[in-house]
Amino acid sequence: MPKIYISQKEYERRIELVRKELTKRKLDALYLTSGTSFFYLTGYSYIPTERPAALIIPKKGKITFLGPLLEKDHIPLKTKLIEEIKTYTDYPGEKHPIEHFAQFLKEMKLHNKRIGIDNPAGAAGIWGYKGPSIKDKLPKAKFVLAKDIIENMRLVKTEEEIELIKESAKWANLAHTLLQEYTTAGMWDVEISITASYEASLMMKKALGPEYMPTRYGRFPASAGFRGQVGPMSAIPHAIATNRNIQTGDVLITGATADVGGYSCELERTMIVGEPSAKQKKYFKIMLKAQEAALKAFKPGAKCSDVDKAARKVFIKAGVEEFMRHHTGHGLGLEPHEPPWLDIGDQTVLKPGMVLSCEPGIYIPGFAGFRHSDTVLITEDGAEVITYYPRDLDSLTVE
Amino acid sequence: MPKIYISQKEYERRIELVRKELTKRKLDALYLTSGTSFFYLTGYSYIPTERPAALIIPKKGKITFLGPLLEKDHIPLKTKLIEEIKTYTDYPGEKHPIEHFAQFLKEMKLHNKRIGIDNPAGAAGIWGYKGPSIKDKLPKAKFVLAKDIIENMRLVKTEEEIELIKESAKWANLAHTLLQEYTTAGMWDVEISITASYEASLMMKKALGPEYMPTRYGRFPASAGFRGQVGPMSAIPHAIATNRNIQTGDVLITGATADVGGYSCELERTMIVGEPSAKQKKYFKIMLKAQEAALKAFKPGAKCSDVDKAARKVFIKAGVEEFMRHHTGHGLGLEPHEPPWLDIGDQTVLKPGMVLSCEPGIYIPGFAGFRHSDTVLITEDGAEVITYYPRDLDSLTVE
């Protein structure tokens, strides 16, 4: 069987680490409201809505889900690690969910204890949610902000996590290859994107077998697209969409990824439609040089800011500093962006097992943008580039 | 030209209403961190990340965006209503974005004023964001929670909004029709879903013309799918995914929508593969009866809780109360769920122009779930069902 999920053993190890940290911080429980944290600790994912949900990891005692009734039958199908499920009917309800949560914490004898929490409100609070703070409902409890417990654990990836990200890179590569094959002047970028994502997703499923499922809502298994970065709109780093079709002479910025057990890589490329102009070649070359400089700076012991500086130095030397619009990259894995940040202001020291994007870019307003993004793993003695799609201009020129 | 976007005039009207409310509440400005609110007031949408962004609506003075440099060139392409753009380079930066925001508010002479805010932290705070509160950086300002200003405005839809939701219903109907046509035993639900969504999106684009663009990141223009509610997994209201193919005898729960100028409808159906069994027919009939009872309860002057009670009454009478997993529906429009809530605990009075889903459901663990969802507009003298896909069992039985 291919390795496409995190093992039960690893989830147990993560929970054990949380409990060790609780002991260290003299906390009696951890109260999590982040769905990503639920998934990280147990493999159970759900669709976040206005309905409050919390996962309680007591130092001793049963791991307990507090949340809406509609998740009751879902949880046991996805994880064996959640030992107790306490639910309210729905939001807002005749009694507010946070009032229920206060009651549930009393039942767990945590109402007068020290509780680490990732969100002071006690609820993620999206889509028009309103409610009191759990703190106000349990005045005898001491709530301590402890968002960093899970964040710190996620900073350095384990072997299992790295394996899933590497598997993701294969299917991102397929999706991107199809995307490039189908890219041609006259087409709507969305059409190319959906076609490539559809085919790559089907092939991924057929290859990985019946066990494979997307783990989170609203995602293609494998996907590639342009996110609106077509022609002059490629100069907008987060363009979302454009309303004109691809034309000869366009610079395109792509993105591809795949969901393997909830983990993803990041693969982005600058492509050019037709023979590249001298101006396009010039900026492409500078961008590539900056990425290469950054890639060389990835190594254990270096600081995140060092990598950002290495890329910046190339841009400054080439006189294109004014066209920079963002830093060099970010951690990734479970979420599209995660700490640490390859930013001049982040002094985090790179460690083996960290996985980050490497994507210095330049954006010339009204003309075009230039950015590749690769996923990089910090190793014991340097770095390994996990994504392997060609980066040179010849390979990325389409007819 | 088909009507596929909110007009400039309506955005201006919305901003005017915000300013009237600021005067009423003796506030000098509104500080918004919600990307949905930016879009609601100006038509500018962006991809939310860890990077803080805020839209400042002063009672008098320029509407100002505070945010990352990478949005600088994007904003003027999407809206003329944001009059000033103040940016920081990136997150976390050598100086934290919230420090920059404090400085920007000083430049706007708001540092010692009364400011309404939708999030006390001053940043949406996703994806590993950390930072101080804007309150702590501007001790002379008085921040007042005013999340409800925009929420209240969004409760009752305008004619333009209703028109876009009605347009959305057409393309959701196409996507759902294709979904049903392609549904057959032996197939992976994701394949059917992507095929239907791809074709409906292409046809929608070709029909609406070059002006059409998806407005938000990661959405198909039109989509239909199963979200994992296949066979016994249909009993899980928010199942996300399943790893077995569709089989004869399966109950399937679908969902379809389309993005028209940022507005969406909600269309969901219970379908059955092959000749329905007596047990399937029984539950389907009860569900349909509950939906019909709820639909009859929609009228101006009724309370949200009345509609929920009307559906519950049918379930209780049929002896299937234990299979309820959620309330009867929710507001919708810009977000998949919005207030008000068709919930026993929501005493909001229904008014003409409110748009809500009507979706009472029952879920029999290990067997199947039964739920239709329709989008309903409250009118002057009753209600209009905006989605119009067939609801009867015959029409929803596939071979």
Coordinates of C-alpha atoms in Angstrom, one line a residue, chain B:
Chain B
M1 CA -25.3 43.0 -20.9
P2 CA -26.5 40.5 -18.3
K3 CA -26.5 41.7 -14.7
I4 CA -23.6 39.8 -13.1
Y5 CA -22.1 42.4 -10.8
I6 CA -23.2 44.8 -8.1
S7 CA -23.3 48.3 -9.4
Q8 CA -20.9 51.1 -8.4
K9 CA -24.0 53.0 -7.2
E10 CA -25.0 50.3 -4.8
Y11 CA -21.5 50.1 -3.3
E12 CA -21.7 53.9 -2.8
R13 CA -25.0 53.5 -1.1
R14 CA -23.6 50.8 1.2
I15 CA -20.7 53.1 2.3
E16 CA -23.2 55.9 2.9
L17 CA -25.2 53.7 5.1
V18 CA -22.1 52.7 7.1
R19 CA -21.3 56.4 7.6
K20 CA -24.8 57.2 8.8
E21 CA -24.5 54.4 11.3
L22 CA -21.1 55.8 12.4
T23 CA -22.8 59.1 13.1
K24 CA -25.6 57.4 15.0
R25 CA -23.1 55.5 17.2
K26 CA -20.8 58.5 17.6
L27 CA -17.9 56.7 16.0
D28 CA -15.2 58.4 13.9
A29 CA -14.4 55.4 11.8
L30 CA -15.0 51.8 11.1
Y31 CA -12.0 49.4 11.1
L32 CA -12.8 46.2 9.3
T33 CA -10.6 43.1 9.1
S34 CA -13.1 40.8 7.3
G35 CA -12.3 40.3 3.6
T36 CA -16.0 39.6 3.0
S37 CA -16.7 43.1 4.4
F38 CA -14.1 44.7 2.1
F39 CA -15.8 43.0 -0.8
Y40 CA -19.3 43.9 0.4
L41 CA -18.4 47.6 0.5
T42 CA -16.2 48.0 -2.5
G43 CA -16.2 44.9 -4.8
Y44 CA -12.5 44.3 -4.1
S45 CA -11.7 40.8 -3.1
Y46 CA -8.4 39.3 -2.1
I47 CA -6.9 36.1 -0.9
P48 CA -6.8 36.3 2.9
T49 CA -3.4 35.0 4.3
E50 CA -1.4 35.5 7.6
R51 CA -0.8 39.1 6.4
P52 CA -3.0 41.5 8.3
A53 CA -5.3 43.8 6.2
A54 CA -7.8 46.4 7.3
L55 CA -10.3 48.6 5.5
I56 CA -10.9 51.9 7.3
I57 CA -14.1 53.8 6.6
P58 CA -13.8 57.2 8.3
K59 CA -16.9 59.2 9.0
K60 CA -15.3 61.9 7.0
G61 CA -12.2 61.4 4.9
K62 CA -10.7 58.9 2.5
I63 CA -11.6 55.2 2.5
T64 CA -8.2 53.6 3.2
F65 CA -6.8 50.1 2.8
L66 CA -4.1 49.1 5.3
G67 CA -2.3 45.9 4.2
P68 CA 0.5 44.0 2.5
L69 CA 2.4 45.5 -0.4
L70 CA 1.4 42.6 -2.6
E71 CA -2.2 44.1 -2.8
K72 CA -1.1 47.6 -3.8
D73 CA -1.4 47.2 -7.6
H74 CA -4.4 44.9 -7.2
I75 CA -6.8 47.2 -5.5
P76 CA -7.1 49.9 -8.2
L77 CA -7.9 47.2 -10.8
K78 CA -10.9 46.0 -8.7
T79 CA -12.4 49.1 -7.2
K80 CA -12.4 52.9 -7.4
L81 CA -13.9 53.2 -3.9
I82 CA -10.7 52.7 -2.0
E83 CA -9.1 56.1 -2.1
E84 CA -5.9 55.5 -0.2
I85 CA -3.6 52.5 0.1
K86 CA -1.1 52.3 2.9
T87 CA 1.1 49.2 2.9
Y88 CA 3.9 47.4 4.8
T89 CA 6.4 45.2 3.0
D90 CA 5.4 41.8 4.4
Y91 CA 4.6 39.8 7.5
P92 CA 6.2 39.6 10.0
G93 CA 8.6 42.3 8.9
E94 CA 11.3 44.1 10.9
K95 CA 8.4 46.2 12.2
H96 CA 5.2 44.3 12.9
P97 CA 2.2 45.2 10.5
I98 CA 0.1 46.2 13.5
E99 CA 2.8 48.8 14.4
H100 CA 2.5 50.1 10.9
F101 CA -1.3 50.2 11.2
A102 CA -1.0 52.2 14.4
Q103 CA 1.2 54.6 12.5
F104 CA -1.2 54.7 9.6
L105 CA -4.1 55.5 11.9
K106 CA -2.0 58.4 13.4
E107 CA -1.5 59.7 9.9
M108 CA -5.2 59.6 9.4
K109 CA -5.7 61.5 12.7
L110 CA -7.7 58.6 14.1
H111 CA -5.3 57.6 16.9
N112 CA -7.3 59.4 19.6
K113 CA -10.7 58.8 18.2
R114 CA -13.7 56.5 18.7
I115 CA -13.3 53.6 16.2
G116 CA -15.7 50.8 15.6
I117 CA -13.9 47.5 15.0
D118 CA -15.1 44.0 13.8
N119 CA -12.3 42.1 15.5
P120 CA -10.6 43.3 18.7
A121 CA -7.2 42.0 17.6
G122 CA -7.2 44.3 14.6
A123 CA -6.3 41.4 12.2
A124 CA -8.1 38.4 10.9
G125 CA -5.3 36.3 12.2
I126 CA -5.2 33.1 10.1
W127 CA -2.4 30.6 9.2
G128 CA -0.1 31.0 12.1
Y129 CA -0.4 34.8 12.4
K130 CA 0.8 36.3 15.7
G131 CA 0.7 39.9 16.8
P132 CA -0.2 42.5 19.4
S133 CA -3.7 44.0 19.5
I134 CA -4.2 47.3 17.7
K135 CA -5.8 48.5 21.0
D136 CA -2.5 48.2 22.8
K137 CA -0.7 50.2 20.2
L138 CA -3.2 53.1 20.2
P139 CA -4.0 53.6 23.9
K140 CA -5.6 57.0 23.3
A141 CA -8.1 55.6 20.8
K142 CA -11.4 54.1 22.0
F143 CA -12.2 50.8 20.1
V144 CA -15.8 49.7 20.2
L145 CA -16.9 46.3 18.9
A146 CA -19.1 47.1 15.9
K147 CA -19.2 43.8 13.9
D148 CA -22.9 44.1 13.7
I149 CA -22.9 47.2 11.4
I150 CA -22.1 45.2 8.3
E151 CA -23.9 42.1 9.6
N152 CA -27.1 44.0 10.0
M153 CA -26.8 45.6 6.5
R154 CA -26.4 42.2 4.9
L155 CA -29.5 40.7 6.6
V156 CA -31.9 42.1 4.1
K157 CA -30.9 41.7 0.4
T158 CA -31.3 44.5 -2.1
E159 CA -32.8 44.1 -5.5
E160 CA -29.4 43.9 -7.1
E161 CA -28.3 41.2 -4.7
I162 CA -31.5 39.2 -5.3
E163 CA -30.9 39.4 -9.0
L164 CA -27.4 37.9 -8.7
I165 CA -28.7 35.1 -6.4
K166 CA -31.4 34.3 -9.0
E167 CA -28.8 34.3 -11.7
S168 CA -26.7 31.9 -9.6
A169 CA -29.7 29.6 -9.3
K170 CA -29.7 29.1 -13.1
W171 CA -26.1 27.9 -13.3
A172 CA -26.5 25.8 -10.1
N173 CA -29.5 24.2 -11.9
L174 CA -27.3 23.5 -15.0
A175 CA -24.5 22.0 -12.8
H176 CA -27.0 19.9 -10.9
T177 CA -28.7 18.7 -14.1
L178 CA -25.4 17.5 -15.5
L179 CA -24.5 16.0 -12.1
Q180 CA -27.6 13.9 -12.2
E181 CA -27.1 12.9 -15.8
Y182 CA -23.6 11.7 -15.2
T183 CA -24.4 9.8 -11.9
T184 CA -24.3 6.1 -12.3
A185 CA -23.3 3.1 -10.2
G186 CA -19.6 2.3 -10.4
M187 CA -18.3 5.8 -10.6
W188 CA -16.2 7.8 -8.2
D189 CA -18.3 10.7 -6.9
V190 CA -15.5 13.2 -7.3
E191 CA -15.2 12.4 -11.0
I192 CA -18.9 13.1 -11.6
S193 CA -18.7 16.2 -9.6
I194 CA -15.7 17.7 -11.4
T195 CA -17.1 16.8 -14.8
A196 CA -20.4 18.5 -14.1
S197 CA -18.8 21.5 -12.5
Y198 CA -16.3 21.8 -15.4
E199 CA -19.0 21.7 -18.1
A200 CA -21.4 24.0 -16.2
S201 CA -18.6 26.5 -15.6
L202 CA -17.6 26.6 -19.3
M203 CA -21.2 27.0 -20.5
M204 CA -21.8 29.7 -17.9
K205 CA -18.8 31.7 -19.0
K206 CA -19.7 31.3 -22.7
A207 CA -23.3 32.4 -21.9
L208 CA -22.5 35.4 -19.7
G209 CA -19.7 36.6 -21.9
P210 CA -16.2 38.0 -21.4
E211 CA -17.1 40.2 -18.5
Y212 CA -17.7 37.2 -16.3
M213 CA -15.1 36.3 -13.7
P214 CA -15.2 34.2 -10.6
T215 CA -14.9 36.8 -7.8
R216 CA -13.2 34.8 -5.1
Y217 CA -10.3 32.4 -4.9
G218 CA -10.7 28.6 -5.1
R219 CA -14.2 28.5 -6.5
F220 CA -15.6 27.0 -9.6
P221 CA -17.8 29.4 -11.5
A222 CA -20.5 26.8 -11.2
S223 CA -20.3 23.6 -9.3
A224 CA -22.2 20.5 -8.2
G225 CA -21.0 17.6 -6.1
F226 CA -21.7 15.1 -3.3
R227 CA -19.2 16.2 -0.6
G228 CA -18.8 12.5 0.3
Q229 CA -22.5 12.0 1.0
V230 CA -22.6 8.7 -0.8
G231 CA -24.4 5.5 0.4
P232 CA -24.2 5.1 4.2
M233 CA -22.0 8.2 4.3
S234 CA -25.1 10.3 3.2
A235 CA -26.1 10.0 6.9
I236 CA -23.1 12.3 7.7
P237 CA -24.4 15.8 7.0
H238 CA -20.9 17.2 6.5
A239 CA -19.1 14.1 5.3
I240 CA -16.3 15.8 3.1
A241 CA -15.4 12.6 1.2
T242 CA -15.9 8.8 0.9
N243 CA -13.5 6.2 -0.5
R244 CA -15.9 3.9 -2.2
N245 CA -17.6 4.3 -5.5
I246 CA -21.3 4.8 -6.1
Q247 CA -23.4 1.6 -5.9
T248 CA -26.9 0.7 -6.9
G249 CA -29.1 1.2 -3.9
D250 CA -27.2 4.2 -2.7
V251 CA -28.8 7.4 -1.3
L252 CA -26.8 10.4 -2.5
I253 CA -27.0 14.0 -1.1
T254 CA -25.9 16.6 -3.6
G255 CA -25.1 20.3 -3.6
A256 CA -24.8 22.9 -6.3
T257 CA -24.1 26.6 -6.6
A258 CA -22.6 29.3 -8.8
D259 CA -20.6 32.5 -8.1
V260 CA -22.3 35.5 -9.7
G261 CA -20.6 38.7 -8.7
G262 CA -19.7 37.1 -5.4
Y263 CA -23.3 35.9 -4.6
S264 CA -24.4 32.3 -4.5
C265 CA -27.6 30.2 -4.1
E266 CA -27.8 26.9 -2.3
L267 CA -29.4 23.9 -4.1
E268 CA -29.2 20.4 -2.6
R269 CA -31.0 17.2 -3.4
T270 CA -31.4 13.6 -2.2
M271 CA -31.0 11.2 -5.1
I272 CA -31.4 7.5 -5.1
V273 CA -29.5 5.1 -7.4
G274 CA -31.8 2.4 -8.7
E275 CA -35.3 1.5 -7.6
P276 CA -35.9 3.1 -4.1
S277 CA -36.6 0.6 -1.3
A278 CA -39.6 1.0 0.9
K279 CA -37.4 2.2 3.7
Q280 CA -35.8 4.8 1.5
K281 CA -39.2 5.9 0.2
K282 CA -40.5 6.3 3.8
Y283 CA -37.7 8.6 4.9
F284 CA -37.7 10.6 1.6
K285 CA -41.4 11.3 2.0
I286 CA -41.0 12.5 5.6
M287 CA -38.1 14.8 4.6
L288 CA -40.1 16.2 1.7
K289 CA -43.1 16.8 4.0
A290 CA -40.9 18.6 6.5
Q291 CA -39.5 20.8 3.8
E292 CA -42.9 21.6 2.5
A293 CA -44.1 22.5 6.0
A294 CA -41.1 24.8 6.5
L295 CA -41.6 26.4 3.1
K296 CA -45.2 27.2 4.1
A297 CA -43.9 28.9 7.3
F298 CA -41.7 31.4 5.4
K299 CA -43.5 34.8 5.4
P300 CA -42.8 38.3 6.5
G301 CA -43.6 38.7 10.2
A302 CA -42.9 35.1 11.1
K303 CA -39.9 34.4 13.3
C304 CA -37.0 32.2 12.2
S305 CA -37.8 29.9 15.1
D306 CA -41.3 29.4 13.7
V307 CA -39.9 27.9 10.4
D308 CA -37.6 25.6 12.4
K309 CA -40.5 24.5 14.5
A310 CA -42.7 23.8 11.5
A311 CA -40.2 21.3 10.1
R312 CA -39.5 19.8 13.6
K313 CA -43.2 19.2 14.1
V314 CA -43.3 17.0 11.0
F315 CA -40.2 15.0 12.2
I316 CA -41.6 14.6 15.7
K317 CA -45.0 13.5 14.4
A318 CA -43.4 10.9 12.1
G319 CA -41.3 9.6 15.1
V320 CA -37.9 10.4 13.5
E321 CA -36.9 13.2 15.9
E322 CA -33.8 11.1 16.9
F323 CA -32.5 11.4 13.3
M324 CA -32.4 15.2 13.2
R325 CA -28.9 16.5 13.2
H326 CA -29.3 20.2 12.5
H327 CA -31.7 23.1 12.3
T328 CA -33.8 24.0 9.2
G329 CA -31.6 26.6 7.5
H330 CA -29.6 29.8 7.4
G331 CA -29.3 33.1 5.6
L332 CA -27.0 33.1 2.6
G333 CA -25.7 35.4 -0.1
L334 CA -22.1 36.4 0.1
E335 CA -21.1 33.6 2.4
P336 CA -22.2 30.0 2.4
H337 CA -23.9 30.6 5.8
E338 CA -25.0 34.0 7.2
P339 CA -27.4 35.1 9.8
P340 CA -30.3 34.8 10.5
W341 CA -30.6 31.2 11.5
L342 CA -33.7 29.0 11.0
D343 CA -33.2 27.7 14.5
I344 CA -35.4 27.3 17.5
G345 CA -33.2 29.8 19.3
D346 CA -33.3 32.6 16.7
Q347 CA -36.2 35.0 17.2
T348 CA -35.3 37.2 14.3
V349 CA -38.4 38.3 12.4
L350 CA -38.4 37.5 8.7
K351 CA -38.5 40.5 6.4
P352 CA -39.0 40.9 2.7
G353 CA -35.6 40.7 1.0
M354 CA -34.2 38.1 3.4
V355 CA -32.7 35.0 1.6
L356 CA -32.4 31.7 3.4
S357 CA -31.9 28.1 2.8
C358 CA -34.7 25.6 3.6
E359 CA -33.1 22.3 4.4
P360 CA -34.6 20.2 7.2
G361 CA -32.9 16.8 7.1
I362 CA -32.9 13.4 8.8
Y363 CA -29.9 11.1 9.0
I364 CA -30.1 7.4 9.9
P365 CA -26.7 6.3 11.0
G366 CA -25.3 3.4 9.0
F367 CA -28.2 3.7 6.5
A368 CA -28.7 7.0 4.8
G369 CA -29.4 10.7 5.0
F370 CA -32.3 12.6 3.5
R371 CA -32.1 16.4 2.8
H372 CA -33.1 18.8 0.1
S373 CA -32.0 22.4 0.3
D374 CA -33.7 25.3 -1.5
T375 CA -33.0 29.0 -1.6
V376 CA -36.0 31.0 -0.5
L377 CA -36.6 34.7 -0.8
I378 CA -39.0 36.4 1.7
T379 CA -41.4 38.6 -0.4
E380 CA -43.9 41.3 0.6
D381 CA -46.7 38.7 1.0
G382 CA -45.0 35.4 1.4
A383 CA -42.0 33.7 -0.1
E384 CA -40.5 32.7 -3.4
V385 CA -38.4 29.6 -3.9
I386 CA -35.5 30.8 -6.0
T387 CA -34.0 27.3 -6.8
Y388 CA -36.3 25.3 -9.0
Y389 CA -34.8 21.8 -9.5
P390 CA -37.4 19.0 -9.1
R391 CA -37.9 17.8 -5.6
D392 CA -40.0 14.6 -6.1
L393 CA -38.5 11.1 -5.8
D394 CA -39.3 10.1 -9.3
S395 CA -37.3 12.9 -10.8
L396 CA -34.4 12.2 -8.4
T397 CA -34.1 8.5 -9.1
V398 CA -31.2 7.6 -11.3
E399 CA -30.4 4.4 -13.0

